[in-house]
PDB file of C-alpha atoms in Angstrom:
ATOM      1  CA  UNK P   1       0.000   0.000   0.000  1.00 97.00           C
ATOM      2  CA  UNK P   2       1.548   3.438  -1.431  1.00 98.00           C
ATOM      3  CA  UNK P   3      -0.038   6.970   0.462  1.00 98.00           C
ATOM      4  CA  UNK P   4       0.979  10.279  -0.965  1.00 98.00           C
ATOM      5  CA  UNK P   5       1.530  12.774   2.253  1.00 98.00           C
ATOM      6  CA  UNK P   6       0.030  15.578   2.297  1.00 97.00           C
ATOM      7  CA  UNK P   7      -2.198  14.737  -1.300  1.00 97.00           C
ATOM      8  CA  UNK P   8      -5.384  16.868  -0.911  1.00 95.00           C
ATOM      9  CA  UNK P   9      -4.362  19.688   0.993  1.00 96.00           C
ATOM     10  CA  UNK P  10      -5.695  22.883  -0.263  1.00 96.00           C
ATOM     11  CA  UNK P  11      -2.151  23.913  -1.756  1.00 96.00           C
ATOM     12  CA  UNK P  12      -2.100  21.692  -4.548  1.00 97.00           C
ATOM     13  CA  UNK P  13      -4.326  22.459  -7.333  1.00 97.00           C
ATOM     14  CA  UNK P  14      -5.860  19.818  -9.726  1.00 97.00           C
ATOM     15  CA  UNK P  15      -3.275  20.061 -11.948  1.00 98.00           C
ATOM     16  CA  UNK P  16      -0.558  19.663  -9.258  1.00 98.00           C
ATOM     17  CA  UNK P  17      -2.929  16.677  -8.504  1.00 97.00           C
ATOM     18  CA  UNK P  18      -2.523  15.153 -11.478  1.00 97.00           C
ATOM     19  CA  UNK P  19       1.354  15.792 -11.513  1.00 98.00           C
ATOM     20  CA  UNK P  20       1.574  13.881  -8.128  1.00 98.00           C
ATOM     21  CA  UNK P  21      -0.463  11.413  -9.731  1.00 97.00           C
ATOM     22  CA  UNK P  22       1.129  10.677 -13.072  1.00 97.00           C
ATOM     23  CA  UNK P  23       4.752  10.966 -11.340  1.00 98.00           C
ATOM     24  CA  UNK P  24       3.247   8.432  -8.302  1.00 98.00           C
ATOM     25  CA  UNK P  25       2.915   6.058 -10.697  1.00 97.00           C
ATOM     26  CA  UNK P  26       5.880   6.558 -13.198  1.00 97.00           C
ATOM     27  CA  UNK P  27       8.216   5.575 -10.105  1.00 98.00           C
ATOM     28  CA  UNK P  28       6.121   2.565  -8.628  1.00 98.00           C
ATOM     29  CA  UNK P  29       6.507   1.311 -11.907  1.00 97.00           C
ATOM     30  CA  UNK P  30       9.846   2.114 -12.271  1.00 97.00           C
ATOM     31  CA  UNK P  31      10.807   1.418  -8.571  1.00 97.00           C
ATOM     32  CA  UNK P  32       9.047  -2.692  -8.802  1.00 97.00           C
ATOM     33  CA  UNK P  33      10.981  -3.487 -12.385  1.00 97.00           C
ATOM     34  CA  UNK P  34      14.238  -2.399 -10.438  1.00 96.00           C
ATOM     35  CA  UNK P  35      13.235  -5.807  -8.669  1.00 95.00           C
ATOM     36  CA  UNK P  36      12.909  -7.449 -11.623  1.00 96.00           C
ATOM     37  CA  UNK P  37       9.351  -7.690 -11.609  1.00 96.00           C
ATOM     38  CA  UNK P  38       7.566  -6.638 -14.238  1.00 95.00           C
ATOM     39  CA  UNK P  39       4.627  -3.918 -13.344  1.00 96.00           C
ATOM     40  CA  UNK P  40       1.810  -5.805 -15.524  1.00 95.00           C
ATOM     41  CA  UNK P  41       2.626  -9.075 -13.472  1.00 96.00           C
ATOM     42  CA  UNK P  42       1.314  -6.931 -10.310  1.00 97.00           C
ATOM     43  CA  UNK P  43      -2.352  -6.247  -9.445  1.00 96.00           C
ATOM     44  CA  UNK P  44      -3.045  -2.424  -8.799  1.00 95.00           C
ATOM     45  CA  UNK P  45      -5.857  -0.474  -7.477  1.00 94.00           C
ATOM     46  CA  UNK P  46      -5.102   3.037  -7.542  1.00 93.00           C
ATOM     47  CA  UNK P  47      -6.621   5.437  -4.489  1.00 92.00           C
ATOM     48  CA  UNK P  48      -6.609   8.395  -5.470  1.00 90.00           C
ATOM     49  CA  UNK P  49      -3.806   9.698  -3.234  1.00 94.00           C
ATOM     50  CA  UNK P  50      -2.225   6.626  -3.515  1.00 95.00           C
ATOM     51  CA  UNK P  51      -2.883   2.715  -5.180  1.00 97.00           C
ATOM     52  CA  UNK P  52      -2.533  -1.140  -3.983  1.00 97.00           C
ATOM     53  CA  UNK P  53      -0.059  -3.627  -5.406  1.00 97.00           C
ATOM     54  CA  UNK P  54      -0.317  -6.702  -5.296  1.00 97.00           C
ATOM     55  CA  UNK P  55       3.095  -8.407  -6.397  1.00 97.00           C
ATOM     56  CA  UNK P  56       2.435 -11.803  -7.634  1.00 95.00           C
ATOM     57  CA  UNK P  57       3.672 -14.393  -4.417  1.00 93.00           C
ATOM     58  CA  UNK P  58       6.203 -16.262  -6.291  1.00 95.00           C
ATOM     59  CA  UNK P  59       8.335 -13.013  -6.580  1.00 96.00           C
ATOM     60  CA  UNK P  60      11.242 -13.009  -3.694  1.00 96.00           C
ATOM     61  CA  UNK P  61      10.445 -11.092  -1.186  1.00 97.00           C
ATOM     62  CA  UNK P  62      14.117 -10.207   0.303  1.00 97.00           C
ATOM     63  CA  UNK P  63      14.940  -9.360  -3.190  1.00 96.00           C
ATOM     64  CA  UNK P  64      12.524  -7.333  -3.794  1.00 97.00           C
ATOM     65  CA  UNK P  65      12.079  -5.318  -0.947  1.00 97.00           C
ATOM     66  CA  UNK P  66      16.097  -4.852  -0.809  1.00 96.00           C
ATOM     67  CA  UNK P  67      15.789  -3.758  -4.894  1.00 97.00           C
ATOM     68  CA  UNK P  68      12.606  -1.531  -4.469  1.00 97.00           C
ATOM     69  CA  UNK P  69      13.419   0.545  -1.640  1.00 97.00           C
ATOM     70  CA  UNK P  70      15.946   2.355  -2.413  1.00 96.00           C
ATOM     71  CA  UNK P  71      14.860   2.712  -5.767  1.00 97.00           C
ATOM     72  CA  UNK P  72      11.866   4.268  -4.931  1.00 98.00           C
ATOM     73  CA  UNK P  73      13.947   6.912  -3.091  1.00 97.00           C
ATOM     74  CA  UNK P  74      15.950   7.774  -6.065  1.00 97.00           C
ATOM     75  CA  UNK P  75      13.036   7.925  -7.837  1.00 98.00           C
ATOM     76  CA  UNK P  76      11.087  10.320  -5.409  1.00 98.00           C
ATOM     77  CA  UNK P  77      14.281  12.048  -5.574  1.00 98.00           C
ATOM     78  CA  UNK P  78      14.275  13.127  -9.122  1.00 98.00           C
ATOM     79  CA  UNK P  79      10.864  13.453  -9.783  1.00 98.00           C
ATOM     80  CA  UNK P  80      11.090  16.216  -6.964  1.00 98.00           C
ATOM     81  CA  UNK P  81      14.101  17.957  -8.607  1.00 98.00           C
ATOM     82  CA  UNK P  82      12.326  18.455 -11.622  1.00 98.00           C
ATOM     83  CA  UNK P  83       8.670  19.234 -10.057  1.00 98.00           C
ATOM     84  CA  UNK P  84       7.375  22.399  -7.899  1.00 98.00           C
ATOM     85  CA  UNK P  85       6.980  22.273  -4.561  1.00 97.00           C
ATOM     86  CA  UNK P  86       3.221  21.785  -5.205  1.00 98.00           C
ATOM     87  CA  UNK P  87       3.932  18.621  -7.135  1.00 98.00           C
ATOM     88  CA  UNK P  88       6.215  17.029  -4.588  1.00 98.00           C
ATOM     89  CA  UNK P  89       5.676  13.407  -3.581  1.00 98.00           C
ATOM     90  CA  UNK P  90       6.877  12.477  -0.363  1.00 98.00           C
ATOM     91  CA  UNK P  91       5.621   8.528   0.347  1.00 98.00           C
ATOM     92  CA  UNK P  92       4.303   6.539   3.290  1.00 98.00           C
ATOM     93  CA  UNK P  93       4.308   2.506   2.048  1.00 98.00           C
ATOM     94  CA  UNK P  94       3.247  -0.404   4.058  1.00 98.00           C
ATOM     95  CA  UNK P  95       4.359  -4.290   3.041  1.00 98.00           C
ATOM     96  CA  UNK P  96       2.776  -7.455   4.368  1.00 97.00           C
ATOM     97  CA  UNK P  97       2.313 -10.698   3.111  1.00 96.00           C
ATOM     98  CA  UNK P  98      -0.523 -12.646   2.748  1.00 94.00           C
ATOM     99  CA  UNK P  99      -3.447 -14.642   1.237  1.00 93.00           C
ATOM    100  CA  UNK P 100      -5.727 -12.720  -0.988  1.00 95.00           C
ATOM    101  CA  UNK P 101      -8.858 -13.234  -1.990  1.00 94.00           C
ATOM    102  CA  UNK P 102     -10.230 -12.171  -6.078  1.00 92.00           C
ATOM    103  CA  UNK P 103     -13.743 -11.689  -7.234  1.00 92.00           C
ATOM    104  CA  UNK P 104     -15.821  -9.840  -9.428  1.00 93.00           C
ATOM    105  CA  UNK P 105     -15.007  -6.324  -7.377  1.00 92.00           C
ATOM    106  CA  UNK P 106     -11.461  -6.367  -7.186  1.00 91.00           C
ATOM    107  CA  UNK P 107      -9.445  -7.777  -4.139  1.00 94.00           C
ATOM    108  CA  UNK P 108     -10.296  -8.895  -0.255  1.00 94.00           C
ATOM    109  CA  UNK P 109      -8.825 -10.771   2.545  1.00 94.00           C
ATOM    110  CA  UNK P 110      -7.819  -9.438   5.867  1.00 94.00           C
ATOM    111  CA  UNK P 111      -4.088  -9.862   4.850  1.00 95.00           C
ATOM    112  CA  UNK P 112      -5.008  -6.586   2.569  1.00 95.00           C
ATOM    113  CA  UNK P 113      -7.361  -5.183   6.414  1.00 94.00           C
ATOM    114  CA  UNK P 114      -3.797  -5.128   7.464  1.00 96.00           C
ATOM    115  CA  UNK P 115      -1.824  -3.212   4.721  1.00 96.00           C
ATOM    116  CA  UNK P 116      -4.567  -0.580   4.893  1.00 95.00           C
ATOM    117  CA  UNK P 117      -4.422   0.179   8.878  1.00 96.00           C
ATOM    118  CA  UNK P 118      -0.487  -0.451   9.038  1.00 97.00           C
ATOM    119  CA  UNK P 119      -0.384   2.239   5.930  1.00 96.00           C
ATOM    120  CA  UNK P 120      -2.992   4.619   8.082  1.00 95.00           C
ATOM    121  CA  UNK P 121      -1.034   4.036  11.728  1.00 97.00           C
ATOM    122  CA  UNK P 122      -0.084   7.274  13.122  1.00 97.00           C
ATOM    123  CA  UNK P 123       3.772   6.312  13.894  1.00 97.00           C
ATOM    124  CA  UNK P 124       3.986   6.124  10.241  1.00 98.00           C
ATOM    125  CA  UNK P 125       2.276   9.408   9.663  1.00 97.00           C
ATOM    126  CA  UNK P 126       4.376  10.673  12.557  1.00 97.00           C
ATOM    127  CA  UNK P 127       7.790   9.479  11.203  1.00 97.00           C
ATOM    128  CA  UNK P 128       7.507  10.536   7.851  1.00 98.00           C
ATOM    129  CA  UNK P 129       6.168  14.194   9.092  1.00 97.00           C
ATOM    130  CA  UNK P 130       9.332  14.274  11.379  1.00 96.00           C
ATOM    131  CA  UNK P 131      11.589  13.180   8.687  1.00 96.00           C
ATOM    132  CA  UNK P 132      13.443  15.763   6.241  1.00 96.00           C
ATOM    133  CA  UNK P 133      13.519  12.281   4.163  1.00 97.00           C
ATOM    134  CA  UNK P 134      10.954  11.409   1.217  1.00 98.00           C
ATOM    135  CA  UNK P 135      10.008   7.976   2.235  1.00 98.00           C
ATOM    136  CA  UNK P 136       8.633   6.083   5.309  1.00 98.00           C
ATOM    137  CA  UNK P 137       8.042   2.445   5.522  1.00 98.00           C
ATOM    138  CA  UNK P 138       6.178   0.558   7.683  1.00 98.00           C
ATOM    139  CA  UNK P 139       6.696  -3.545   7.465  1.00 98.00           C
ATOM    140  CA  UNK P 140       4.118  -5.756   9.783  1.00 98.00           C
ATOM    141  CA  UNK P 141       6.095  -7.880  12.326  1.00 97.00           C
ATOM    142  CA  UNK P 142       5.885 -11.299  10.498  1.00 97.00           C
ATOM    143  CA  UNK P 143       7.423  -9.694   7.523  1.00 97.00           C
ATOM    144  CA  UNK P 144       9.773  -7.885   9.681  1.00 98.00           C
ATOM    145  CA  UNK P 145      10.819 -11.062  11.258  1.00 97.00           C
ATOM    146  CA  UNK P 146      10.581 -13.558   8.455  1.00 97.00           C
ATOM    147  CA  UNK P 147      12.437 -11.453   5.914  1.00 97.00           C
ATOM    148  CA  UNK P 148      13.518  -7.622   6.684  1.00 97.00           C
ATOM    149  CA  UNK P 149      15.525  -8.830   8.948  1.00 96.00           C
ATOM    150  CA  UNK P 150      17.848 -11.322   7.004  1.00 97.00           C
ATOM    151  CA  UNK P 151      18.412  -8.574   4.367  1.00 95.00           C
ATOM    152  CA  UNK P 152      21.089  -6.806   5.117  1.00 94.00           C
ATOM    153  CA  UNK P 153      20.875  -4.508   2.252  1.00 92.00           C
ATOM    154  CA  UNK P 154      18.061  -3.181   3.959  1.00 93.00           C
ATOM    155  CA  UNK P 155      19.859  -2.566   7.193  1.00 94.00           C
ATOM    156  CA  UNK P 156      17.254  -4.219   9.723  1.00 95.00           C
ATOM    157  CA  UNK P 157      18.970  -2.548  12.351  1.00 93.00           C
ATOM    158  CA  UNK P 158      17.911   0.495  11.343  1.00 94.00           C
ATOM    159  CA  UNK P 159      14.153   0.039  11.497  1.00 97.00           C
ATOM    160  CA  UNK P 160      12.269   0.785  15.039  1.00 97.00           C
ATOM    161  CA  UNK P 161       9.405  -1.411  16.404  1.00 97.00           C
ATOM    162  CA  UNK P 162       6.431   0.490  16.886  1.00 97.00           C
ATOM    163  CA  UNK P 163       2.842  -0.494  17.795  1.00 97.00           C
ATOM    164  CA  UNK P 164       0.034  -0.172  15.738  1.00 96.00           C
ATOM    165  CA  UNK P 165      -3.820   0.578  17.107  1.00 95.00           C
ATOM    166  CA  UNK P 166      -6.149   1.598  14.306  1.00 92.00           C
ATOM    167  CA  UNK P 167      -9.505   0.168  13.798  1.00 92.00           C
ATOM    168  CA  UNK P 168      -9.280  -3.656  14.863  1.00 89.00           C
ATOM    169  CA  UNK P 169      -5.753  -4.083  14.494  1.00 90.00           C
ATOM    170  CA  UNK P 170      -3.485  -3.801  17.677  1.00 94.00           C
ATOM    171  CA  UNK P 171       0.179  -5.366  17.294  1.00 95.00           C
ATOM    172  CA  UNK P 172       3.462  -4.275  16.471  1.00 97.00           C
ATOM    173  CA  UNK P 173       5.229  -3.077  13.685  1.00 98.00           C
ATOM    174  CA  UNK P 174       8.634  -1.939  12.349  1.00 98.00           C
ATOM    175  CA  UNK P 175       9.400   1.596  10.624  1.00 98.00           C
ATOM    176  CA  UNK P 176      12.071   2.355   8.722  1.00 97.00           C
ATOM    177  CA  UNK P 177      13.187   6.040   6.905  1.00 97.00           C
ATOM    178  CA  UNK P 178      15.319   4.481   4.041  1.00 96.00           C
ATOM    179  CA  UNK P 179      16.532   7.959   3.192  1.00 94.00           C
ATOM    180  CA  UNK P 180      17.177   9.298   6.650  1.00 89.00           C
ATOM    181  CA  UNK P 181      17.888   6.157   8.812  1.00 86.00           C
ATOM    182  CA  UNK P 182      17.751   5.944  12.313  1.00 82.00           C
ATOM    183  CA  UNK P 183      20.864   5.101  14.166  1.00 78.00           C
ATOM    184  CA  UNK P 184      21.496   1.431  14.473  1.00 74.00           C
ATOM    185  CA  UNK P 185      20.110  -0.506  17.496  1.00 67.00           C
ATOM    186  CA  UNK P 186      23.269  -2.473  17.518  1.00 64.00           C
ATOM    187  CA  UNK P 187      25.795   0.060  17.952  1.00 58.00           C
TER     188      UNK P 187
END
């Protein structure tokens, strides 16, 4: 789950909008074939101020999370060097994994519950507003523990645990400010 921060607030203009928009989904795409997956292999929904995507489960997760992250800084990065300040994209992203269900509507399970309320937790919110950064990611703790933090590419010590209490979800998390790390809990 990809949220743009800041989307609807009354400085940006429909066209600035649409900017956010079109450049929002230039680097997703850009930022999941740096993994090696292609973007039409992935299910989206897009939000409005943000989209769902679903990469297909037989896709590595360590290698792609390592791949996509910091591509999706550089890509925030440049889209913001060549954009006003209107049209600036700073991102909030939430990974899980998980069963999902299709039908004729689009996508459901509570794997996907999950994604939404980790996405929407207000330590994420909070660390990307305190961060001079672009991007703030939020993993759930079975990812966390069953992959994020084997990678060292990703540097695992570098991501906080934080707990998460919106709607019917209550358990804990880990953040992570790929552009702005926090110190490292091992040092």
């Amino acid at each position: 789950m990809v949220d743009v921060e800041g989307f609807g607030e009354r400085r940006r203009t429909r066209p600035d909008q649409e900017a956010v928009r079109a450049g929002l989904y230039k680097i997703m795409e850009t930022a999941i074939a740096a993994s090696g997956t292609a973007w039409g292999a992935c299910y989206q929904e897009d939000r409005g101020d943000g989209m769902l995507v679903l990469v297909p489960g037989e896709v590595d997760k360590a290698a792609f999370v390592e791949a996509v992250l910091p591509k999706l800084v550089t890509q925030l990065r440049v889209h913001n060097d060549q954009h006003p300040e209107t049209q600036q994209i700073r991102l909030r992203i939430a990974l899980h994994a998980g069963e999902v269900g299709y039908d004729a509507y689009g996508v459901t399970s509570s794997s996907l519950t999950k994604t939404f309320r980790l996405c929407d937790a207000s330590p994420l919110k909070d660390a990307l507003a305190a961060s001079p950064g672009v991007l703030a990611v939020i993993a759930s703790d079975g990812l966390f523990d069953e992959v994020v933090r084997h990678i060292p590419g990703v540097a695992p010590a570098t991501w906080r645990p934080v707990k998460v209490e919106v709607k019917e979800i209550d358990e804990p998390a880990w953040i992570t400010l790929p552009d702005h790390p926090y110190l490292d809990r091992s040092e």
